[in-house]
């Protein structure tokens, strides 16, 4: 494998992302809302003196759950299918490059673009907080940034699966948005309704949570910041009692699995299609 070739393909993927209107709009929205939530939290600083990195991290949690998954899905879903539909992927593979180099370069490029967006949004927010409230609880903020990157990579891998399994650009976007809506439904209200209808035990409900990377992200972040999962009711208490200090590492492993297994499936199917 030539790392120079991987670098060239990676840079091309970053340029393609910067020309993608969907990606630019979502990135701008994420940055603006991150700063707005920081300013909103700081608005009570003079009266209460409690605004800072810790409080802002908690307020940004729902913003991340709303925007980062759709950003990762769309970025991944449009990465390969667009070039295949235009015929440029065939031209690229006809060059002295390997399938592995193409896939790795495209995934690393999409990863770099997504991480840059996360850093832009959180960085702008951090500058506002640091200026007016100092650096207290900045560690909590960094925890949120780290888990946000893992969440984005999980959905990026799912997006790559979509991009490789479908044949048209419009279909890829539609499937990506459907997956986003599906996982949004399998959030708090959806899980609560499912638990009530199926009369699930706290243990069964907790394991059901793990089929949604967004919920694994949410529990991991709250468990890291608050050290308590009482907000999740019986399922949260079950998780705390069962896993104890291993809760956050276990959920981190779950998110890593959400990154690696869809990515592996996408890679294997991509190789198979290229060989055919």
PDB file of N, CA and C in Angstrom, residues 24 30 53 58 71 73 79 83 94 103 108 111 126 162 168 181 200 216 228 230 232 240-241 275-276:
ATOM      1  N   UNK A  24     -21.691  21.654   4.082  1.00  0.00           N
ATOM      2  CA  UNK A  24     -21.385  23.028   4.480  1.00  0.00           C
ATOM      3  C   UNK A  24     -22.516  23.635   5.302  1.00  0.00           C
ATOM      4  N   UNK A  30     -24.169  23.702  12.843  1.00  0.00           N
ATOM      5  CA  UNK A  30     -23.605  23.155  14.080  1.00  0.00           C
ATOM      6  C   UNK A  30     -22.753  24.196  14.803  1.00  0.00           C
ATOM      7  N   UNK A  53     -17.714  25.471  31.241  1.00  0.00           N
ATOM      8  CA  UNK A  53     -17.560  24.333  30.345  1.00  0.00           C
ATOM      9  C   UNK A  53     -18.475  23.176  30.722  1.00  0.00           C
ATOM     10  N   UNK A  58     -23.260  19.949  28.972  1.00  0.00           N
ATOM     11  CA  UNK A  58     -24.567  19.315  29.154  1.00  0.00           C
ATOM     12  C   UNK A  58     -25.588  19.868  28.171  1.00  0.00           C
ATOM     13  N   UNK A  71     -24.987  14.493   9.895  1.00  0.00           N
ATOM     14  CA  UNK A  71     -23.780  14.945   9.196  1.00  0.00           C
ATOM     15  C   UNK A  71     -22.924  13.749   8.787  1.00  0.00           C
ATOM     16  N   UNK A  73     -23.847  10.560   8.467  1.00  0.00           N
ATOM     17  CA  UNK A  73     -24.562   9.715   7.514  1.00  0.00           C
ATOM     18  C   UNK A  73     -24.503  10.281   6.100  1.00  0.00           C
ATOM     19  N   UNK A  79     -20.191   9.657  -0.407  1.00  0.00           N
ATOM     20  CA  UNK A  79     -18.752   9.590  -0.671  1.00  0.00           C
ATOM     21  C   UNK A  79     -18.392   8.744  -1.885  1.00  0.00           C
ATOM     22  N   UNK A  83     -19.510   9.320  -7.123  1.00  0.00           N
ATOM     23  CA  UNK A  83     -18.451   9.070  -8.107  1.00  0.00           C
ATOM     24  C   UNK A  83     -18.786   7.877  -8.991  1.00  0.00           C
ATOM     25  N   UNK A  94      -9.054   2.647 -12.495  1.00  0.00           N
ATOM     26  CA  UNK A  94      -8.250   2.255 -13.654  1.00  0.00           C
ATOM     27  C   UNK A  94      -6.815   2.768 -13.544  1.00  0.00           C
ATOM     28  N   UNK A 103     -10.352   3.001  -0.863  1.00  0.00           N
ATOM     29  CA  UNK A 103     -11.303   2.971   0.253  1.00  0.00           C
ATOM     30  C   UNK A 103     -10.733   3.687   1.472  1.00  0.00           C
ATOM     31  N   UNK A 108     -10.622   8.138   5.275  1.00  0.00           N
ATOM     32  CA  UNK A 108      -9.811   9.062   6.071  1.00  0.00           C
ATOM     33  C   UNK A 108     -10.114  10.510   5.704  1.00  0.00           C
ATOM     34  N   UNK A 111     -13.395  11.331   7.288  1.00  0.00           N
ATOM     35  CA  UNK A 111     -13.165  11.439   8.732  1.00  0.00           C
ATOM     36  C   UNK A 111     -12.536  12.781   9.087  1.00  0.00           C
ATOM     37  N   UNK A 126     -15.854  27.002  22.740  1.00  0.00           N
ATOM     38  CA  UNK A 126     -14.876  27.034  23.831  1.00  0.00           C
ATOM     39  C   UNK A 126     -14.250  28.413  23.991  1.00  0.00           C
ATOM     40  N   UNK A 162     -24.183   2.583   3.245  1.00  0.00           N
ATOM     41  CA  UNK A 162     -25.260   3.034   2.362  1.00  0.00           C
ATOM     42  C   UNK A 162     -24.699   3.373   0.986  1.00  0.00           C
ATOM     43  N   UNK A 168     -27.677   4.820  -6.644  1.00  0.00           N
ATOM     44  CA  UNK A 168     -27.963   6.185  -7.073  1.00  0.00           C
ATOM     45  C   UNK A 168     -27.755   7.162  -5.924  1.00  0.00           C
ATOM     46  N   UNK A 181     -33.764   9.183  10.869  1.00  0.00           N
ATOM     47  CA  UNK A 181     -35.084   9.244  11.504  1.00  0.00           C
ATOM     48  C   UNK A 181     -35.350   7.993  12.337  1.00  0.00           C
ATOM     49  N   UNK A 200     -40.878  -4.605  28.937  1.00  0.00           N
ATOM     50  CA  UNK A 200     -39.481  -5.024  29.066  1.00  0.00           C
ATOM     51  C   UNK A 200     -38.957  -4.782  30.472  1.00  0.00           C
ATOM     52  N   UNK A 216     -26.095   4.999  23.189  1.00  0.00           N
ATOM     53  CA  UNK A 216     -24.845   4.601  23.852  1.00  0.00           C
ATOM     54  C   UNK A 216     -23.978   5.826  24.113  1.00  0.00           C
ATOM     55  N   UNK A 228     -23.807   9.524  37.426  1.00  0.00           N
ATOM     56  CA  UNK A 228     -25.092   8.975  37.860  1.00  0.00           C
ATOM     57  C   UNK A 228     -26.001   8.856  36.651  1.00  0.00           C
ATOM     58  N   UNK A 230     -29.409   8.222  37.032  1.00  0.00           N
ATOM     59  CA  UNK A 230     -30.769   8.245  37.560  1.00  0.00           C
ATOM     60  C   UNK A 230     -31.755   8.815  36.550  1.00  0.00           C
ATOM     61  N   UNK A 232     -32.055   8.099  33.596  1.00  0.00           N
ATOM     62  CA  UNK A 232     -32.512   7.033  32.705  1.00  0.00           C
ATOM     63  C   UNK A 232     -33.423   6.032  33.411  1.00  0.00           C
ATOM     64  N   UNK A 240     -25.743   0.986  35.924  1.00  0.00           N
ATOM     65  CA  UNK A 240     -24.761   1.394  36.938  1.00  0.00           C
ATOM     66  C   UNK A 240     -24.410   0.239  37.863  1.00  0.00           C
ATOM     67  N   UNK A 241     -25.441  -0.511  38.288  1.00  0.00           N
ATOM     68  CA  UNK A 241     -25.202  -1.611  39.220  1.00  0.00           C
ATOM     69  C   UNK A 241     -24.489  -2.782  38.545  1.00  0.00           C
ATOM     70  N   UNK A 275     -13.943  -6.066  -7.755  1.00  0.00           N
ATOM     71  CA  UNK A 275     -13.431  -7.280  -8.403  1.00  0.00           C
ATOM     72  C   UNK A 275     -14.362  -7.719  -9.516  1.00  0.00           C
ATOM     73  N   UNK A 276     -15.677  -7.605  -9.244  1.00  0.00           N
ATOM     74  CA  UNK A 276     -16.653  -7.997 -10.263  1.00  0.00           C
ATOM     75  C   UNK A 276     -16.607  -7.056 -11.458  1.00  0.00           C
TER      76      UNK A 276
END
